[in-house]
GROMACS .gro file of C-alpha atoms in nm:
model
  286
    1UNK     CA    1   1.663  -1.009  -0.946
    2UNK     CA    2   1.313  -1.224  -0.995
    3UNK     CA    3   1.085  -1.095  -0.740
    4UNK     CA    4   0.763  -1.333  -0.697
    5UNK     CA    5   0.559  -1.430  -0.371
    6UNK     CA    6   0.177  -1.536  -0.455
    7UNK     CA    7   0.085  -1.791  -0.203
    8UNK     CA    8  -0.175  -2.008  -0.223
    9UNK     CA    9  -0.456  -1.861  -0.032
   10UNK     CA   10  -0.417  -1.561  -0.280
   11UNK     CA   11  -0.571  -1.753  -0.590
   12UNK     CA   12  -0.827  -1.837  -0.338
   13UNK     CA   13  -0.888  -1.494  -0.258
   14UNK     CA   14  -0.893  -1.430  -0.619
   15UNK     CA   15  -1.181  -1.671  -0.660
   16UNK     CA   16  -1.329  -1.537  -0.386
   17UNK     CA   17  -1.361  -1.135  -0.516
   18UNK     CA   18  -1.509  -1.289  -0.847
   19UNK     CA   19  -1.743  -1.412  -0.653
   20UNK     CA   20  -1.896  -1.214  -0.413
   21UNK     CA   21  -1.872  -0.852  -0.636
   22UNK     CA   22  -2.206  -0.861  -0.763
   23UNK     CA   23  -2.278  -0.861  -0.396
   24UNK     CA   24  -2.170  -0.493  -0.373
   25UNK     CA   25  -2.219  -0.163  -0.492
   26UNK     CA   26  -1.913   0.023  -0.460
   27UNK     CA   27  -1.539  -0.109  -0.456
   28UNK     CA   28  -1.290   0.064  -0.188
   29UNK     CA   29  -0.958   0.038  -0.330
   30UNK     CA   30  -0.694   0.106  -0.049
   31UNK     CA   31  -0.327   0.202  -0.182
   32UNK     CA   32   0.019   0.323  -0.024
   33UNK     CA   33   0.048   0.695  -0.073
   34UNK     CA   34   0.418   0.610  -0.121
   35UNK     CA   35   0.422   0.386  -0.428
   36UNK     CA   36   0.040   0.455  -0.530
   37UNK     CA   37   0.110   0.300  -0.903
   38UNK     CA   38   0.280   0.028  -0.766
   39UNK     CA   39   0.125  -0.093  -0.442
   40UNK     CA   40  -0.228  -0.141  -0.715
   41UNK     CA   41  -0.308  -0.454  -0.823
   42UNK     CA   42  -0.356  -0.471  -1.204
   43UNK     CA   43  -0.584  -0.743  -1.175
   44UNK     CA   44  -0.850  -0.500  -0.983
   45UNK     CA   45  -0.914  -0.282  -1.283
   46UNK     CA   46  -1.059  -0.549  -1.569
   47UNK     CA   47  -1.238  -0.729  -1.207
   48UNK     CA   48  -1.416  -0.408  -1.075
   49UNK     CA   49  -1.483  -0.226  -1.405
   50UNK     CA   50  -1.835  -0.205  -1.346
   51UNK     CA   51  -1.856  -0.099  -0.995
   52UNK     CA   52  -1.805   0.275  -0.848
   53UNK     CA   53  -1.456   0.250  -0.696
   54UNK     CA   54  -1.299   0.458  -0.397
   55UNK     CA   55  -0.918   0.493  -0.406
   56UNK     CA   56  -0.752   0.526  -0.033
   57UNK     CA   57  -0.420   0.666  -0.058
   58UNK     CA   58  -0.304   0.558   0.287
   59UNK     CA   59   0.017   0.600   0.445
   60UNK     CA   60   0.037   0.982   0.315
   61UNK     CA   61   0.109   1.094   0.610
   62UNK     CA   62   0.503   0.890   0.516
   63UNK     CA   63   0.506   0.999   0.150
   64UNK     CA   64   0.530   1.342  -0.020
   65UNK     CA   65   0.250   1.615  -0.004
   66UNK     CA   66   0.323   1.752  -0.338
   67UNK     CA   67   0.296   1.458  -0.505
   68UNK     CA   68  -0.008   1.317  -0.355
   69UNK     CA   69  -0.185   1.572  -0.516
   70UNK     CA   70  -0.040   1.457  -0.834
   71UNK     CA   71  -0.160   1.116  -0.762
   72UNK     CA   72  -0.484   1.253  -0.621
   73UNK     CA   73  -0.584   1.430  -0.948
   74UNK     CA   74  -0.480   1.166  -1.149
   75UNK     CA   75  -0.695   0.912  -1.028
   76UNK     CA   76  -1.000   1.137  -1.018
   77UNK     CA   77  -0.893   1.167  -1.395
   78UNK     CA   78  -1.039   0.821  -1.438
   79UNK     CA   79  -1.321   0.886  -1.264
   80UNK     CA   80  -1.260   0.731  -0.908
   81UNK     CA   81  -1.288   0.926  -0.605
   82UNK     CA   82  -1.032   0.963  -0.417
   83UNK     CA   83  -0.905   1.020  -0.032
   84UNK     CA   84  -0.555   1.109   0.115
   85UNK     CA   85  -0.597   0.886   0.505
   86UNK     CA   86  -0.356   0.770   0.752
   87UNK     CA   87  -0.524   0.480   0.918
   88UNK     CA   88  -0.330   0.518   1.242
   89UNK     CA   89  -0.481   0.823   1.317
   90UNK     CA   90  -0.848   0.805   1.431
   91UNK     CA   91  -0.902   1.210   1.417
   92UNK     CA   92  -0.909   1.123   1.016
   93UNK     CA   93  -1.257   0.899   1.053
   94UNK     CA   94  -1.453   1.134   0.977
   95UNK     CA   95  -1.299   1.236   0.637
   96UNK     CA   96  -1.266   0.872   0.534
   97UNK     CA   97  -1.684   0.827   0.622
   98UNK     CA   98  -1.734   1.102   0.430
   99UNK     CA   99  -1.527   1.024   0.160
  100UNK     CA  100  -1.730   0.650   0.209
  101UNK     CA  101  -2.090   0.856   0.208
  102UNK     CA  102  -1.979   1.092  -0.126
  103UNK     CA  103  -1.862   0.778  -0.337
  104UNK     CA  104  -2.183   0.611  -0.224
  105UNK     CA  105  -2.440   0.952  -0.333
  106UNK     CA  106  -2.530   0.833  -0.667
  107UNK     CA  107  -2.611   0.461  -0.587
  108UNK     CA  108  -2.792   0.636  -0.301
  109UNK     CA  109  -2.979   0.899  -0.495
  110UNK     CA  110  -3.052   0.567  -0.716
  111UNK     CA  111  -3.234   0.354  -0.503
  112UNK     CA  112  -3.442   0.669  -0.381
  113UNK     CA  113  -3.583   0.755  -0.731
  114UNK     CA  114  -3.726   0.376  -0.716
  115UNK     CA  115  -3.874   0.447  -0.380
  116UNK     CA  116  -3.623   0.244  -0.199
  117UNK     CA  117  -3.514   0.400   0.103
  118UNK     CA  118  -3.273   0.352   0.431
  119UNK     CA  119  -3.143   0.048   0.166
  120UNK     CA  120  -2.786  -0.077   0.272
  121UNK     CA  121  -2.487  -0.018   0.064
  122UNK     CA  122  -2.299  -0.297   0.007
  123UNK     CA  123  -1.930  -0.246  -0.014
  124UNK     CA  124  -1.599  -0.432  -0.057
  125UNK     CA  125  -1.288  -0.317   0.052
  126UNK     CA  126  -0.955  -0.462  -0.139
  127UNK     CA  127  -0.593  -0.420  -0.139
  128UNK     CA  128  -0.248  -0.580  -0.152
  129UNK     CA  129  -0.070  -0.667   0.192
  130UNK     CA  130   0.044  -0.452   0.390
  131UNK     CA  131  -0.087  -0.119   0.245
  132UNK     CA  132  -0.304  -0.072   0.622
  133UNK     CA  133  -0.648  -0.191   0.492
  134UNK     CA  134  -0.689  -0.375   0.815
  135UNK     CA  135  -0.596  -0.086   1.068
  136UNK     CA  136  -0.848   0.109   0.860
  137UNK     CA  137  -1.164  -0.142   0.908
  138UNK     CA  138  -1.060  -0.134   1.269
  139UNK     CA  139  -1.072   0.255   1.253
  140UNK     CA  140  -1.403   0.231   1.070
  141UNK     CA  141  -1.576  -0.021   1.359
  142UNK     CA  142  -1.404   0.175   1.660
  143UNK     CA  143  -1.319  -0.188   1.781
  144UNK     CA  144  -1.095  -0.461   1.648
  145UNK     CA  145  -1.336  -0.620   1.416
  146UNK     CA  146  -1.043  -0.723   1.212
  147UNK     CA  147  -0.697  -0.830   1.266
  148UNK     CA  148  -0.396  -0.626   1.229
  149UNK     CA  149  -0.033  -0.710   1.173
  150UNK     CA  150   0.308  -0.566   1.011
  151UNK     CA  151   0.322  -0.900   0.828
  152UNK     CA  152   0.219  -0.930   0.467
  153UNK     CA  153  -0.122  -1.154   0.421
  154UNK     CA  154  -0.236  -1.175   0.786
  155UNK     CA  155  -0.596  -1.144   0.696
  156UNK     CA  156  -0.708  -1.461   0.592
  157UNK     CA  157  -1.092  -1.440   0.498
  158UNK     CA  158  -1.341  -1.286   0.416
  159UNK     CA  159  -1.556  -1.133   0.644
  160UNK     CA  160  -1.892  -0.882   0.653
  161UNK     CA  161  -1.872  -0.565   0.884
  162UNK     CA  162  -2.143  -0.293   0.964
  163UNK     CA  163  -2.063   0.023   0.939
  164UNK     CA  164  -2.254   0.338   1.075
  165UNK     CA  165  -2.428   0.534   0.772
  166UNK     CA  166  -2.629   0.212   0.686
  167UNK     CA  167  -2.311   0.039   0.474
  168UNK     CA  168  -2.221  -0.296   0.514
  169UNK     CA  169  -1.845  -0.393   0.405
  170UNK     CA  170  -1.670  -0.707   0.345
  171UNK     CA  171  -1.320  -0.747   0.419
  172UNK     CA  172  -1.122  -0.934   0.191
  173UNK     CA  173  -0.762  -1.022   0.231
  174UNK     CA  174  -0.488  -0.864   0.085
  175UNK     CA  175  -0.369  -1.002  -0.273
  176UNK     CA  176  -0.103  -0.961  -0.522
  177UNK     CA  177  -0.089  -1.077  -0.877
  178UNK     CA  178   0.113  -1.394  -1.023
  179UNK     CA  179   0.387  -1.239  -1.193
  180UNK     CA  180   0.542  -0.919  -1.188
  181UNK     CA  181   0.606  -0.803  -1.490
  182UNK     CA  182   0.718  -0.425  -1.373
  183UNK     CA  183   1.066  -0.497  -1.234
  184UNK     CA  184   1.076  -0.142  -1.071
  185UNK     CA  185   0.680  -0.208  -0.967
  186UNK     CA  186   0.840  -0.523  -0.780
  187UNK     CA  187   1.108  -0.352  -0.657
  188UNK     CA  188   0.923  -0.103  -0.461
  189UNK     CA  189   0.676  -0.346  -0.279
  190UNK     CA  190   0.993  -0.518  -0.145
  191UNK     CA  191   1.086  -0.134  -0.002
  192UNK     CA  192   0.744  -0.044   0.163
  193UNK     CA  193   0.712  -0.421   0.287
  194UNK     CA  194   0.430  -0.532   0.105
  195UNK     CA  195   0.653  -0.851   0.034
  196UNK     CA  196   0.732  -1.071   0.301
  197UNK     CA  197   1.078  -0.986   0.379
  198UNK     CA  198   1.149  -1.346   0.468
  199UNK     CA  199   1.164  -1.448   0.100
  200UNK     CA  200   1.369  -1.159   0.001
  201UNK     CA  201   1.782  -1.101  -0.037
  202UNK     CA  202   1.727  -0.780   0.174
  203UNK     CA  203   2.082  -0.678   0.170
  204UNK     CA  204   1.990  -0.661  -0.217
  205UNK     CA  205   1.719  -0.459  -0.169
  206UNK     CA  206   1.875  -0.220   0.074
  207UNK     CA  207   2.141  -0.164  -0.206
  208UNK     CA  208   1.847  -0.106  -0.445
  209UNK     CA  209   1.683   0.127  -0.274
  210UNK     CA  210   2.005   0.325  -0.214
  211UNK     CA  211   2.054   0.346  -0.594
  212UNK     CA  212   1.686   0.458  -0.587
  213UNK     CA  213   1.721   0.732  -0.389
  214UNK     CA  214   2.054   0.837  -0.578
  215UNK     CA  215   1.819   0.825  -0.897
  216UNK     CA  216   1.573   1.067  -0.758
  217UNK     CA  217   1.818   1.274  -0.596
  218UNK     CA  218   1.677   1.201  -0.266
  219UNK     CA  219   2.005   1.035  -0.090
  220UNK     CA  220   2.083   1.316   0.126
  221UNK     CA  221   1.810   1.202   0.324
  222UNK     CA  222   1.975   0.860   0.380
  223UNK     CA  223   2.294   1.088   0.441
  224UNK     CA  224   2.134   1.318   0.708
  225UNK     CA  225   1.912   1.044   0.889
  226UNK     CA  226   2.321   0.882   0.987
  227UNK     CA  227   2.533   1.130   0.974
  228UNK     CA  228   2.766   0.959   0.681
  229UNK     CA  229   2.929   1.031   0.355
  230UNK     CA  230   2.793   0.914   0.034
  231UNK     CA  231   3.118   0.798  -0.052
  232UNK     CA  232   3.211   0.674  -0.466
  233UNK     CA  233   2.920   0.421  -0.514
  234UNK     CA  234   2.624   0.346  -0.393
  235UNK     CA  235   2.805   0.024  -0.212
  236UNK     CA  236   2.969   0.278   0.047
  237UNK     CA  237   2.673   0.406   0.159
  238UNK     CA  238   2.562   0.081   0.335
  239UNK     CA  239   2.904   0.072   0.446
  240UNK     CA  240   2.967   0.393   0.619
  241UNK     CA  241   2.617   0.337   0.799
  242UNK     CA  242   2.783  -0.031   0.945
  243UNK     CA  243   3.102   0.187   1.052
  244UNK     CA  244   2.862   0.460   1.188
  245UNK     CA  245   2.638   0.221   1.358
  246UNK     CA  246   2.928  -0.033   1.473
  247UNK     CA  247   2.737  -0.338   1.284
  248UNK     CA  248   3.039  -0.555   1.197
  249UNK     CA  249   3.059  -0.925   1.249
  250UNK     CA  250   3.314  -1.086   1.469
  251UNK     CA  251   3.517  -1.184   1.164
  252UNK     CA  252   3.542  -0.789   1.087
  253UNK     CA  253   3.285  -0.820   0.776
  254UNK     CA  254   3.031  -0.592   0.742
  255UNK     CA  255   2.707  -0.728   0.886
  256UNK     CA  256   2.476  -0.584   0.550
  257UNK     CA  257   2.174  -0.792   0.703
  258UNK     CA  258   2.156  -0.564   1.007
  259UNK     CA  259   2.266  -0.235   0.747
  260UNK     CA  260   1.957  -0.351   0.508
  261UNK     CA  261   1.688  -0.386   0.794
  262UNK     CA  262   1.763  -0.052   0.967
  263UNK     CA  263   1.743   0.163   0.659
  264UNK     CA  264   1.444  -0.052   0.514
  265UNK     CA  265   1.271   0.015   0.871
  266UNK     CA  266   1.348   0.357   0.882
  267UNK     CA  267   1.210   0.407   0.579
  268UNK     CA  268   0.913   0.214   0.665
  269UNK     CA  269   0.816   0.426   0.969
  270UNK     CA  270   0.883   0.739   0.799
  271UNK     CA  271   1.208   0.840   0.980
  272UNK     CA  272   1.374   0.922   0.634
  273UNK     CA  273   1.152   1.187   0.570
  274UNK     CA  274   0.813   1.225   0.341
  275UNK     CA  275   0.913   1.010   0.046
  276UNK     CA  276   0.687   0.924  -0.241
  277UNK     CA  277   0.888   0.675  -0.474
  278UNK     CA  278   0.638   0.741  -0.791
  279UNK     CA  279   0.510   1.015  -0.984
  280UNK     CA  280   0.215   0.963  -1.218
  281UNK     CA  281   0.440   1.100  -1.482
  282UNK     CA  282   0.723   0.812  -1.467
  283UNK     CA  283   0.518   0.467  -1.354
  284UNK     CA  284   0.540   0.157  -1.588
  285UNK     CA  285   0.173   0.072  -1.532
  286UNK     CA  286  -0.112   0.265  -1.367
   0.00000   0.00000   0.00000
């Protein structure tokens, strides 16, 4: 299966980070707790080498506690800080302005031993689509400063925000990267929804992610959620959850559109359980 969706205003944005990061100081990096290896652009690393970064593991609220700390201490490994956040809970603002104020300490202490004070920290917050970014500047501004969607790409430009704590941040829209290279990378943005379902085969992916969850050992949670047998191949599955559910066309064929966007939703929303699809042990690319 070739997976591929980089739309044109996503060169732009391209263009558009390479030019305004000498604007900032630090670089907020927000990622999907769920597929934290793959839901990072690789581009981001070789364009924000020189700035103090900030990785947001969002979404970990959906994904699996033990493993977040995996994911956690890797990327502090590299020298990043790092914050677990759910951006649809506003109780967790004041961890994630905290996490904001640490990452920014050094520049701080910085500017003071020049005898530059109250100075404003310029920051840039980045991401692929989908991974919440948005629903976390809105968090951050206690009003809808930015717009908010379930839809890949529905932030379209750039924009500046000011932020309590004397930080101003731009908002960029969410990008991918030309070509994915990491089939299983691809793979798992098409299961969190970080690729427009719309250009996808999604009764393909549904069957994917079944065999993904047989490969991790993690199908009884497919198994519980309806109530089914696993059956003799992964095939069945999607089956016996169109027999459970009573989604069969008038023809008497299975209707595997309907199977694939229940189980891909349920997964989405978290109604499969805490699943984290990655370990830092067994990603292609980091």
């Amino acid at each position: 299966m070739n997976i591929n969706w980089y739309p044109g205003h996503m060169k732009k944005t391209k263009d558009l980070l390479q030019e305004n990061i000498k604007l900032v100081n630090i670089v907020i990096e927000v990622i999907d707790a769920r597929i934290p290896a793959s839901s990072k652009n690789p581009d981001f690393d070789s364009l924000f080498r020189d700035k103090k970064r900030l990785i947001v593991l969002n979404k970990y609220d959906l994904s699996d506690p033990n493993i977040n700390k995996q994911w956690e201490e890797y990327y502090r490994s590299k020298g990043w800080s790092v914050v677990l956040y759910n951006s649809t809970n506003n109780k967790e603002l004041k961890k994630l302005e905290a996490a904001i104020a640490e990452a920014s300490k050094e520049i701080v202490e910085r500017y003071k031993s020049k005898g530059i004070l109250n100075r404003t920290i310029k920051a840039m917050i980045v991401g692929i689509p989908n991974v919440g970014k948005s629903t976390l500047i809105n968090s951050l501004c206690k009003r809808k400063s930015a717009k908010t969607g379930n839809m890949p790409g529905i932030t379209k430009g750039k924009q500046w925000i000011h932020l309590a704590g004397n930080i101003d941040l731009l908002d960029t829209p969410g990008i991918l990267w030309p070509k994915f290279e990491d089939k299983i990378g691809a793979l798992n943005l098409t299961f969190t929804g970080a690729i427009k379902d719309e250009v996808l085969e999604l009764e393909e992916i549904s069957l994917k992610f079944v065999e993904k969850m047989i490969e991790m050992g993690k199908v009884n949670a497919i198994l519980e959620k309806y109530q089914i047998e696993a059956g003799n191949k992964p095939l069945d599955i999607l089956d016996n959850i169109a027999s459970k559910k009573g989604y069969i066309l008038p023809n008497k064929d299975i209707d595997y559109l309907r199977v694939a966007n229940l189980l891909l939703n349920d997964f989405r929303a978290g109604k499969l359980g805490k699943i984290t699809l990655e370990t830092p042990g067994n990603t292609i690319k980091s």
